[in-house]
XYZ file of C-alpha atoms in Angstrom:
192
model
C -240.567 53.739 125.143
C -238.270 51.115 123.526
C -235.892 51.750 121.185
C -234.914 48.759 119.534
C -232.034 48.656 117.218
C -230.914 46.822 114.414
C -227.704 45.136 113.964
C -228.320 45.811 110.323
C -227.177 49.561 110.373
C -224.813 49.300 112.543
C -221.279 48.274 111.734
C -218.984 46.421 114.066
C -215.330 47.005 113.340
C -213.615 44.124 114.978
C -210.274 45.865 114.762
C -210.879 48.273 117.314
C -211.348 45.820 119.952
C -208.057 44.840 119.170
C -206.684 48.384 118.892
C -208.220 48.946 122.619
C -206.319 46.390 123.572
C -203.283 47.353 122.442
C -203.856 50.828 123.858
C -204.034 49.603 127.362
C -200.833 47.600 126.924
C -199.399 50.766 125.859
C -200.236 52.555 128.730
C -199.303 50.290 130.727
C -195.692 49.543 128.938
C -195.181 53.649 129.139
C -196.400 53.289 132.836
C -193.972 50.491 133.065
C -191.368 52.742 131.186
C -191.504 55.655 133.650
C -192.179 53.532 137.109
C -189.138 50.923 136.386
C -186.330 53.672 136.886
C -187.835 54.654 139.766
C -188.025 51.247 141.039
C -184.989 50.397 140.069
C -183.345 53.813 141.696
C -185.164 52.570 144.859
C -183.951 48.846 144.822
C -180.184 50.286 144.059
C -180.508 53.038 146.970
C -182.049 50.257 149.092
C -178.852 47.953 148.392
C -176.494 50.925 149.069
C -178.066 51.662 152.709
C -178.386 48.071 153.467
C -174.398 47.767 152.314
C -173.477 50.585 154.004
C -175.438 49.604 157.168
C -173.242 46.226 156.989
C -170.376 48.066 156.471
C -171.357 50.713 159.472
C -172.166 47.568 162.011
C -168.844 45.823 161.027
C -166.672 48.455 161.171
C -168.563 49.528 164.515
C -168.224 45.576 165.701
C -164.417 45.862 164.026
C -164.043 49.336 166.270
C -164.972 47.440 169.420
C -163.047 44.290 168.721
C -160.132 46.791 168.565
C -160.963 48.133 171.938
C -160.988 44.877 173.345
C -157.716 44.399 171.977
C -156.226 47.633 172.742
C -157.272 46.817 176.386
C -155.787 43.407 176.261
C -152.579 44.947 174.936
C -152.396 47.663 177.385
C -152.725 45.210 180.442
C -150.147 42.744 178.611
C -148.193 45.860 178.227
C -148.258 46.830 182.083
C -147.820 43.214 183.274
C -144.550 43.056 181.022
C -143.508 46.048 182.325
C -143.875 44.787 186.347
C -141.844 41.971 184.925
C -139.383 43.573 183.509
C -139.029 45.971 187.099
C -138.761 42.550 188.888
C -136.440 40.917 186.684
C -134.314 44.301 186.780
C -134.474 44.324 190.437
C -133.810 40.205 190.544
C -130.895 41.115 187.957
C -129.226 43.528 190.503
C -129.551 41.480 193.350
C -127.807 38.701 191.566
C -125.346 41.114 190.446
C -124.895 42.363 193.836
C -124.526 38.803 195.275
C -121.900 38.288 192.412
C -119.947 40.763 193.254
C -120.298 40.213 197.098
C -118.987 36.325 196.467
C -116.448 37.613 193.982
C -115.193 40.026 197.050
C -115.448 37.112 199.139
C -113.169 34.693 197.159
C -110.503 37.494 196.676
C -110.508 38.384 200.306
C -110.553 34.490 201.674
C -107.751 33.975 199.008
C -105.695 36.892 200.054
C -106.534 36.009 203.775
C -106.528 32.232 204.987
C -106.423 33.452 208.662
C -110.027 32.616 208.935
C -109.122 29.168 208.355
C -110.740 26.390 211.167
C -107.826 26.170 213.319
C -107.303 29.821 214.274
C -109.146 30.315 217.082
C -108.149 26.985 218.544
C -104.537 27.815 218.060
C -105.360 31.074 220.019
C -106.427 29.443 222.798
C -103.651 26.832 223.115
C -101.553 29.645 223.245
C -103.075 30.680 226.475
C -102.309 26.727 227.640
C -105.571 26.849 229.800
C -104.030 29.703 231.967
C -105.392 32.546 229.877
C -108.999 33.712 229.840
C -110.373 35.059 226.098
C -113.292 37.315 226.985
C -113.308 39.159 223.965
C -112.407 38.855 220.301
C -113.006 42.218 217.553
C -111.638 42.444 214.004
C -111.525 45.152 211.925
C -111.652 44.220 208.266
C -109.801 47.547 207.112
C -106.702 47.285 209.184
C -106.750 43.738 208.933
C -106.626 43.059 212.693
C -108.078 41.614 215.561
C -108.183 42.771 218.982
C -108.316 40.087 221.987
C -109.463 41.206 225.454
C -108.058 38.402 227.723
C -107.248 37.920 231.172
C -105.053 35.653 233.726
C -103.941 35.221 237.301
C -100.173 35.293 236.741
C -98.492 38.004 234.720
C -95.899 35.383 233.481
C -98.406 33.318 231.897
C -99.768 36.903 229.862
C -95.848 36.856 228.244
C -95.919 33.237 227.536
C -99.263 34.068 225.847
C -98.079 37.008 223.663
C -95.074 35.346 222.782
C -96.698 31.968 221.480
C -99.101 34.143 219.698
C -96.352 35.662 217.887
C -95.144 32.394 216.909
C -98.487 31.685 214.802
C -98.294 31.996 211.355
C -101.477 33.919 210.815
C -99.962 37.391 212.602
C -97.428 40.035 210.656
C -97.270 41.557 214.099
C -98.532 41.392 217.926
C -98.864 44.407 220.269
C -99.235 44.151 223.686
C -99.219 47.103 225.909
C -99.086 45.485 229.463
C -101.635 44.408 231.994
C -103.957 45.918 234.609
C -105.311 44.341 237.814
C -104.630 42.696 240.954
C -105.956 39.565 241.547
C -106.912 39.120 238.287
C -104.908 40.731 235.577
C -106.328 41.906 232.539
C -104.771 43.249 229.061
C -105.138 43.415 225.373
C -103.462 42.244 222.272
C -103.787 43.419 218.996
C -102.372 41.099 216.016
C -101.915 42.198 212.521
C -102.986 39.451 209.823
C -100.408 38.725 207.211
């Protein structure tokens, strides 16, 4: 069966085709109106999330950098403490040396009996006839004890007499001698 239509009876409304296009555009616009806020919200959330990630990574990096810096500072602090300890030890040693030097200077100015000629002058007092076998010094008593020996008792007396004449001593004590062929004796000299 064939259906033939004639265009005569049919009316064509040209506005309908434009209206259909407008409806499609309106549907699209409505859809875009509903979708746009959602897309915008997703974009904003993605931006916020990315910003948080960047800041978190920055904070993690900053945190690691701070840990590294803190470790370096702790090492430097330990080194500084060690240097300070060494400096304190050196300072204390320097102070001790300074005090010892000051005491030596005071001692030397008060007691000039240790001048270069002291022992040679003592030996001259023996006139090669007295042999000095020992010499001890007592700083507390400011005394010197000579252990000596000689062949003749008269040489011993001469030696003690000559020692008393030396300017170094305030007193020279002699208690006597012992022996037979060789006489041994001790003389205690008190410094001025």
